[in-house]
Tab-separated table of C-alpha atoms in Angstrom:
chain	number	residue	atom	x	y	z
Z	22	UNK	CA	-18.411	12.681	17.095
Z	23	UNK	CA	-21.595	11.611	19.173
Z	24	UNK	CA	-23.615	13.380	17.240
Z	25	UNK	CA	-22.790	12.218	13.627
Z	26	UNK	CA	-23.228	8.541	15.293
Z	27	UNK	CA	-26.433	9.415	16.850
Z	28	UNK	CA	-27.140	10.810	13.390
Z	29	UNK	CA	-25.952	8.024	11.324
Z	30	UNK	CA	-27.638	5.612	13.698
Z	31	UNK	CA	-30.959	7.641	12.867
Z	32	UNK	CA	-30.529	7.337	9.284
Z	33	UNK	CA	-29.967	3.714	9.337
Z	34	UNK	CA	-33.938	3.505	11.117
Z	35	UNK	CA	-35.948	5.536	9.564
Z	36	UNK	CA	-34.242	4.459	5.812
Z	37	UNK	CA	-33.806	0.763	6.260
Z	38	UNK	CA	-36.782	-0.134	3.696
Z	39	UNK	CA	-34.765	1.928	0.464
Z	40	UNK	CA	-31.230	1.812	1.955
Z	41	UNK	CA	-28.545	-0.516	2.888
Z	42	UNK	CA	-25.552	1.118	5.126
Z	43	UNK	CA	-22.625	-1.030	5.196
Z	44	UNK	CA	-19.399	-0.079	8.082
Z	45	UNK	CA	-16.077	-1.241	6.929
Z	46	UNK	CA	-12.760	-1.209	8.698
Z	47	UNK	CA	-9.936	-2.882	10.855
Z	48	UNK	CA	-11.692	-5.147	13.053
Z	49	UNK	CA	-10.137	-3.398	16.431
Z	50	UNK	CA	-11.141	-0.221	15.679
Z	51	UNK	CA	-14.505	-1.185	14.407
Z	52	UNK	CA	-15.703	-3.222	17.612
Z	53	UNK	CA	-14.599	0.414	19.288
Z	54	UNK	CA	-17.104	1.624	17.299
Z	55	UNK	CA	-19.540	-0.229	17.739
Z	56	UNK	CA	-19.414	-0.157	21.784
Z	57	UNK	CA	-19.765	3.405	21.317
Z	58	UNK	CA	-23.500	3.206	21.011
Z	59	UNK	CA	-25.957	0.949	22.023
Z	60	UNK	CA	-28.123	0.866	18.629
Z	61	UNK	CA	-25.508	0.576	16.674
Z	62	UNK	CA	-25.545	-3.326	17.362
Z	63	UNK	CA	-29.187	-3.870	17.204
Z	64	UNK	CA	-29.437	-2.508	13.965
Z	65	UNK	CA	-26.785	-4.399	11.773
Z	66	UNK	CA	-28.139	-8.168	10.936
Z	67	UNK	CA	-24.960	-9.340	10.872
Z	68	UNK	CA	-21.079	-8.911	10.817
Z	69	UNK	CA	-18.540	-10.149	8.997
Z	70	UNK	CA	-14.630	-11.135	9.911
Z	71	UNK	CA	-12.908	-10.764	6.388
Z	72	UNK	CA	-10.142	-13.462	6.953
Z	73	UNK	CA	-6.424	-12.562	5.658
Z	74	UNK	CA	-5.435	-14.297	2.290
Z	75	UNK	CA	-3.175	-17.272	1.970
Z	76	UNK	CA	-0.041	-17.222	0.233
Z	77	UNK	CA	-1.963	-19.287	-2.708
Z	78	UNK	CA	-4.586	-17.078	-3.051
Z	79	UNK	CA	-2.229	-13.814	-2.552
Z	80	UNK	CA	-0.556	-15.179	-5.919
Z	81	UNK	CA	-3.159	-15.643	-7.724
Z	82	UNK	CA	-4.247	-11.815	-7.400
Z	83	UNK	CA	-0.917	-11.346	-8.183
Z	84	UNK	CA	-1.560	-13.086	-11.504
Z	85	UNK	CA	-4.647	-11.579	-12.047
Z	86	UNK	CA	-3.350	-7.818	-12.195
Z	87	UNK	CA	-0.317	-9.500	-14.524
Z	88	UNK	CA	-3.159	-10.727	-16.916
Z	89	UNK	CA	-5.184	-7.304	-16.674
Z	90	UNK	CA	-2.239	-5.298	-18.510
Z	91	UNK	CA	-1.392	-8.092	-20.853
Z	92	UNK	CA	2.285	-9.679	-19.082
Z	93	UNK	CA	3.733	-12.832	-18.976
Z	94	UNK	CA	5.724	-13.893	-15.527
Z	95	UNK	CA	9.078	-16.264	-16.165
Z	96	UNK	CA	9.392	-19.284	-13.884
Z	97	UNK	CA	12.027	-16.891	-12.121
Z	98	UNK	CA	9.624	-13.864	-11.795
Z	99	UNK	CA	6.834	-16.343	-10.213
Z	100	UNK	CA	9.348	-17.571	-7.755
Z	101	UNK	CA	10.355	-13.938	-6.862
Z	102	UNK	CA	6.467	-13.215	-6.364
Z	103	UNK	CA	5.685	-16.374	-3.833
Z	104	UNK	CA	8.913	-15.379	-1.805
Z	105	UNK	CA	7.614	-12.216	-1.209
Z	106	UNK	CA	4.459	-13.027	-0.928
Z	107	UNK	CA	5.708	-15.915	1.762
Z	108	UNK	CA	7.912	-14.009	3.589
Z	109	UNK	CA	7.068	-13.265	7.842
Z	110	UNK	CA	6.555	-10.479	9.896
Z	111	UNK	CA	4.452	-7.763	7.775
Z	112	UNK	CA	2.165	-6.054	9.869
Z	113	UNK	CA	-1.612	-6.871	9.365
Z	114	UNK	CA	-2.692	-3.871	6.907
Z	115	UNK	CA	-0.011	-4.837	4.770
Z	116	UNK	CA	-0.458	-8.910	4.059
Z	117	UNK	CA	-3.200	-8.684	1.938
Z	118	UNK	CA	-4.912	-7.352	-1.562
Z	119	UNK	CA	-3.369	-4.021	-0.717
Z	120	UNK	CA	0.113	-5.492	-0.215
Z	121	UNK	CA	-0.373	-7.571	-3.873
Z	122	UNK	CA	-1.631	-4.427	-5.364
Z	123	UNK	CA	1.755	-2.523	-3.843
Z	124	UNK	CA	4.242	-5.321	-4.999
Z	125	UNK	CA	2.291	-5.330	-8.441
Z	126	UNK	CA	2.578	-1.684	-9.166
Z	127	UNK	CA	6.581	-1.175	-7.799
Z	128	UNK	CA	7.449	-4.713	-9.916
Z	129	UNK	CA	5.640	-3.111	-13.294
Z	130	UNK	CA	7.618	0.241	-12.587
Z	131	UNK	CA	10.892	-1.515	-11.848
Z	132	UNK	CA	10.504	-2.834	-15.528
Z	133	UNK	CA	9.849	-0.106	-16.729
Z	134	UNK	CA	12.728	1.789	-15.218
Z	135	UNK	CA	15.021	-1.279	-16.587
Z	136	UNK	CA	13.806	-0.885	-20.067
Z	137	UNK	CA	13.755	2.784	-20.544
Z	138	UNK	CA	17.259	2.991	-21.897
Z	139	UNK	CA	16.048	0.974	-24.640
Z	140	UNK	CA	13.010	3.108	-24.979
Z	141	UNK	CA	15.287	5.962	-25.095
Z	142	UNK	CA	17.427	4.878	-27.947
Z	143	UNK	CA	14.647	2.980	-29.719
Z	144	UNK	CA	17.090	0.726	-31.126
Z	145	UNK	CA	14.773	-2.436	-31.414
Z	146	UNK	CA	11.349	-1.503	-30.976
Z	147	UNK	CA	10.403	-5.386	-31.864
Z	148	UNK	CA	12.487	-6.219	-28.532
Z	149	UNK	CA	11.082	-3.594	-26.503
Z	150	UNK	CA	7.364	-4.477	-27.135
Z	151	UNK	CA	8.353	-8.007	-26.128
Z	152	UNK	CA	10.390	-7.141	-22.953
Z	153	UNK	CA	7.049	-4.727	-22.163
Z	154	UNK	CA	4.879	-8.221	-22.137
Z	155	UNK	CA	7.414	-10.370	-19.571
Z	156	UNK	CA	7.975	-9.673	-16.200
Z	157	UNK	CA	11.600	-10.964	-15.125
Z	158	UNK	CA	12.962	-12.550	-11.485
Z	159	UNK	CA	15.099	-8.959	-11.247
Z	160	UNK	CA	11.616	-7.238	-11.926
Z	161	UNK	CA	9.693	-8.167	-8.734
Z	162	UNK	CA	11.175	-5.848	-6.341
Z	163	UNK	CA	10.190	-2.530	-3.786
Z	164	UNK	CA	10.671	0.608	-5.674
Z	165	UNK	CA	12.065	1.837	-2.488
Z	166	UNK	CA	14.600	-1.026	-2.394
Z	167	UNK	CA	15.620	-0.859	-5.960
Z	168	UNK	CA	19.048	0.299	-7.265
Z	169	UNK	CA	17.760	1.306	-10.259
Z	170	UNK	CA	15.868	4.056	-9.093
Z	171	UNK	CA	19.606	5.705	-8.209
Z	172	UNK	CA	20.773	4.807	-11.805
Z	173	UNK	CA	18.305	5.858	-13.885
Z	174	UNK	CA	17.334	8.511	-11.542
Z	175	UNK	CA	21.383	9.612	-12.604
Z	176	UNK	CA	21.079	8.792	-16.328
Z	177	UNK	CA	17.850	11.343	-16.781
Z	178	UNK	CA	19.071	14.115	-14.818
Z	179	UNK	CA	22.383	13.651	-16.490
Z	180	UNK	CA	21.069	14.200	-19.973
Z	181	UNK	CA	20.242	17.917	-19.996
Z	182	UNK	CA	23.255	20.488	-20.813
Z	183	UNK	CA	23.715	23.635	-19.160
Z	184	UNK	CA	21.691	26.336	-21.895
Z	185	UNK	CA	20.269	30.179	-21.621
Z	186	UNK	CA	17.306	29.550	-19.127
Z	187	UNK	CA	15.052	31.533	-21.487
Z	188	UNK	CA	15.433	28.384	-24.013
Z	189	UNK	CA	15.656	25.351	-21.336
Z	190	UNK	CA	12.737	23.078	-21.364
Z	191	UNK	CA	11.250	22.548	-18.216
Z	192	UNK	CA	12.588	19.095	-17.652
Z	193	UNK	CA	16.426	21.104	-18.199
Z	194	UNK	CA	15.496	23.704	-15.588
Z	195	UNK	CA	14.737	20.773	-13.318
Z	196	UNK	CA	17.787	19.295	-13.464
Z	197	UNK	CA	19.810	22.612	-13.208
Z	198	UNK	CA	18.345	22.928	-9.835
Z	199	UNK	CA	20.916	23.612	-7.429
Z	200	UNK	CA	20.698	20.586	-4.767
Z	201	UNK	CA	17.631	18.136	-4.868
Z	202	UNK	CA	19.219	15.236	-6.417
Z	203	UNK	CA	16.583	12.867	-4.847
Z	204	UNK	CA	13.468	15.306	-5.521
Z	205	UNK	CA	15.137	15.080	-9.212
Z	206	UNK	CA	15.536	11.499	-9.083
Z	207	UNK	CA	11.693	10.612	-8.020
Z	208	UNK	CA	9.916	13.575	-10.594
Z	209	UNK	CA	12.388	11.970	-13.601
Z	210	UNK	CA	11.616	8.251	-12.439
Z	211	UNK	CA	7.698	9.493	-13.100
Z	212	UNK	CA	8.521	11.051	-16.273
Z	213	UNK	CA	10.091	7.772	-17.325
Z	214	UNK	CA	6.792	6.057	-16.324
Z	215	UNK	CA	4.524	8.320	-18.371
Z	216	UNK	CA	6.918	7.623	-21.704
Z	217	UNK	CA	6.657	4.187	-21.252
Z	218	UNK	CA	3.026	3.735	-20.360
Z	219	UNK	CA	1.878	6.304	-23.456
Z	220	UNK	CA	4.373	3.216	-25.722
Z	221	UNK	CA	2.753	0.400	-24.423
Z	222	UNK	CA	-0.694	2.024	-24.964
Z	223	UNK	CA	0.469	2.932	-28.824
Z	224	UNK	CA	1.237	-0.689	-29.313
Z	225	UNK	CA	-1.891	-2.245	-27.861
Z	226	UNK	CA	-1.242	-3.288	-24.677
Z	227	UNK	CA	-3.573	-2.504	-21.494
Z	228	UNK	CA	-2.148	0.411	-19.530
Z	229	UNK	CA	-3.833	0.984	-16.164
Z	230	UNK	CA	-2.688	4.560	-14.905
Z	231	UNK	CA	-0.076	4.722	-12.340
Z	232	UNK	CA	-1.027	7.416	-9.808
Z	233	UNK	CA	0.918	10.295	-10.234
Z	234	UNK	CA	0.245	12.114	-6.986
Z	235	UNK	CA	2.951	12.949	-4.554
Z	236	UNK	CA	3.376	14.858	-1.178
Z	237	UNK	CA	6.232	17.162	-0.925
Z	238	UNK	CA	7.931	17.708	2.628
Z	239	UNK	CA	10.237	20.299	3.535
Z	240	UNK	CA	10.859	23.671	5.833
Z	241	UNK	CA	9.672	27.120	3.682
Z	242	UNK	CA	11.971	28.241	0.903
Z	243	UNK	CA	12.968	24.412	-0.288
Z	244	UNK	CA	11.769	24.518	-3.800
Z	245	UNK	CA	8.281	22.520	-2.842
Z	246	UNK	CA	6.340	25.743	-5.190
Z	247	UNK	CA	8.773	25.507	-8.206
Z	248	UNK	CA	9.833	21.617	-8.392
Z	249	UNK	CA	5.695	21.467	-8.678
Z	250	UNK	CA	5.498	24.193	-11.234
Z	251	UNK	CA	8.231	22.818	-13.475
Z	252	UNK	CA	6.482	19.080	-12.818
Z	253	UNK	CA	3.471	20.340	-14.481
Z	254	UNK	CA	4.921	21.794	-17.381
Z	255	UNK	CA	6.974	18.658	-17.830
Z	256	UNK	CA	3.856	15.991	-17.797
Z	257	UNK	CA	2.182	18.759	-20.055
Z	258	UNK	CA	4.841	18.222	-22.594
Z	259	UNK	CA	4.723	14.670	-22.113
Z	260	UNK	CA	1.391	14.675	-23.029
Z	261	UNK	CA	0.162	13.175	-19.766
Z	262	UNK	CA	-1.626	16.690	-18.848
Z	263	UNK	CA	-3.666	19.025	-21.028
Z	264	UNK	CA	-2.669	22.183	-19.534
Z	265	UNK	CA	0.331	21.455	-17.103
Z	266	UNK	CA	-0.913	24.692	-15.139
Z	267	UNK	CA	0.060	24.743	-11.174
Z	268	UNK	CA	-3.163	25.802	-9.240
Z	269	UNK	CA	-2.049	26.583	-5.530
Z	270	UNK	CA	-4.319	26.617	-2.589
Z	271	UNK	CA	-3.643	26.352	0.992
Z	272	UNK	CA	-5.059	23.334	3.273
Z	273	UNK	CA	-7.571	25.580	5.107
Z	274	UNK	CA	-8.999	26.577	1.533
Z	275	UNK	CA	-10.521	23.308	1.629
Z	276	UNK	CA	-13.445	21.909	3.014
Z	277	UNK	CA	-16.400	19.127	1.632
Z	278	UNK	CA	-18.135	22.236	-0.189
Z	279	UNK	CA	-15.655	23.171	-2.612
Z	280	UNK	CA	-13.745	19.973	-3.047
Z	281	UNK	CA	-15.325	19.119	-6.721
Z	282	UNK	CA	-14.938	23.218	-7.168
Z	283	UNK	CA	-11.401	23.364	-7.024
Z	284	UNK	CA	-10.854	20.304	-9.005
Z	285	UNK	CA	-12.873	20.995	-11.469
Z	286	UNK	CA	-10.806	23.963	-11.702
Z	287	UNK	CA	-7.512	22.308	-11.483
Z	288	UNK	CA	-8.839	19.820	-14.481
Z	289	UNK	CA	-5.853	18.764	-16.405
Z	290	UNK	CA	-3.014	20.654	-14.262
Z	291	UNK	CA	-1.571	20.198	-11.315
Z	292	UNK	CA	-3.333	21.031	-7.657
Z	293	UNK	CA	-0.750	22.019	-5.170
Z	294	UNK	CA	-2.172	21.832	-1.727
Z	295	UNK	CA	0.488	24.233	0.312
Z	296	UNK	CA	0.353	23.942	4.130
Z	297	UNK	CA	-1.824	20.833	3.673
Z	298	UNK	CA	-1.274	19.869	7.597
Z	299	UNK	CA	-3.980	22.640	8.177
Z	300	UNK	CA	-6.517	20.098	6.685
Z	301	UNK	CA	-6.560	18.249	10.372
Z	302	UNK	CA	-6.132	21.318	12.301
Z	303	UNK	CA	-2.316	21.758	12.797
Z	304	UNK	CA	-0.815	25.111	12.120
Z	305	UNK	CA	2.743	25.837	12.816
């Protein structure tokens, strides 16, 4: 690690006319940096302390992302926001845009995941486009908190029937799984995301992509390969994939090289990184 300082140190000297290099990061482990060499000090004009955001101005990114995608907050919703915004005791990486940006995304899914019965039975598509513009008080919540992750979670692995598995959809194979009820639970929750992001986008309002990605823990022989196979097919179906293909490679298959490689070749499919540990060294 000496040497790539001493190196970017270099760089910084002999291309300060035609480039501007600009270190980020927590302030602790940054002035750690920064002791480790001498010239890193004399050659940065100045630094910066990036103070924490007050509750005010937390809010108003709040509102900000709710404008962005086209939703209204009730008085009840905006109330929910500034008492979690308010409350004590979060650790310092997690009080600021980040933390918004968190509560923003998990609020806009918890809607979603209240409103996808509705979706479902398409019963009053009039009500549903308006319920997709308003955030409620019972909206603003942690996805990891929420009930209704467990009830819907239920309601979508509940719908398939038992069939010949040479005529089961993906999505029925899923839920046939022996076991898993919680790996079913998360991959349906997504599913129910992707339906009601591709209706909002078919009647006008802004969409921004909820990341998809997950990371999938568990001893050999646990399903990890073939939950991610039948994932793939099922966003391919949903239209939220071209190909829905699973493209496996191991953790030490990677390095800088062929990073834009692989993905280029795991374009519209899913990349399943097995034994991704190996990426920092650790092998079992």
């Amino acid at each position: 690690y000496s040497e790539t300082v001493a190196a970017l140190i270099a760089g910084m000297e002999n291309n300060r006319e035609e480039t501007v290099v600009i270190l980020a990061g927590y302030s602790r482990h940054m002035e750690q940096l920064l002791d480790t060499n001498p010239g890193f000090r004399s050659r940065i004009g100045f630094t910066m302390k990036f103070d924490d955001y007050t509750t005010e101005e937390l809010e108003q990114i709040f509102e900000l992302m709710v404008k962005h995608v086209q939703v209204a907050l009730t008085d009840e919703a905006r109330t929910c926001v500034r008492d979690k915004l308010s409350g004590a005791g979060r650790r310092g990486d997690q009080g600021n845009a980040r933390f918004v940006r968190k509560l923003f995304e998990d609020s806009l899914g918890a809607q979603q995941l209240r409103l996808a019965h509705l979706y479902a039975a398409a019963s009053d598509s009039l009500q549903l486009k308006h319920e997709l513009g308003m955030l409620q008080g019972c909206d603003i919540v942690s996805l990891a908190d929420s009930d209704a992750i467990a009830q819907f979670g239920e309601v979508f692995a509940g719908q398939t029937s038992k069939r010949d598995a040479r005529s089961q959809s993906a999505q029925e194979r899923l839920a046939d799984l022996i076991g898993l009820d919680k790996v079913k639970q998360v991959i349906f929750e997504r599913l129910t995301y992707a339906k009601v992001q591709k209706y909002r986008r078919d009647n006008g309002f802004e969409s921004d992509y909820l990341p998809m990605h997950m990371a999938f823990l568990g001893n050999p022989g646990t399903g990890k390969t073939e939950v991610a196979k039948l994932y793939g097919e099922i966003l391919h179906r949903e239209g939220v994939l071209r190909e829905g293909r699973l493209v496996v490679i191991s953790g030490s298959e990677l390095n800088p090289g062929n990073v834009p490689k692989i993905f280029e070749a795991a374009r519209g499919s899913v990349l399943f990184v097995d034994e991704a540990y190996t990426l920092i060294g650790y092998s079992e």
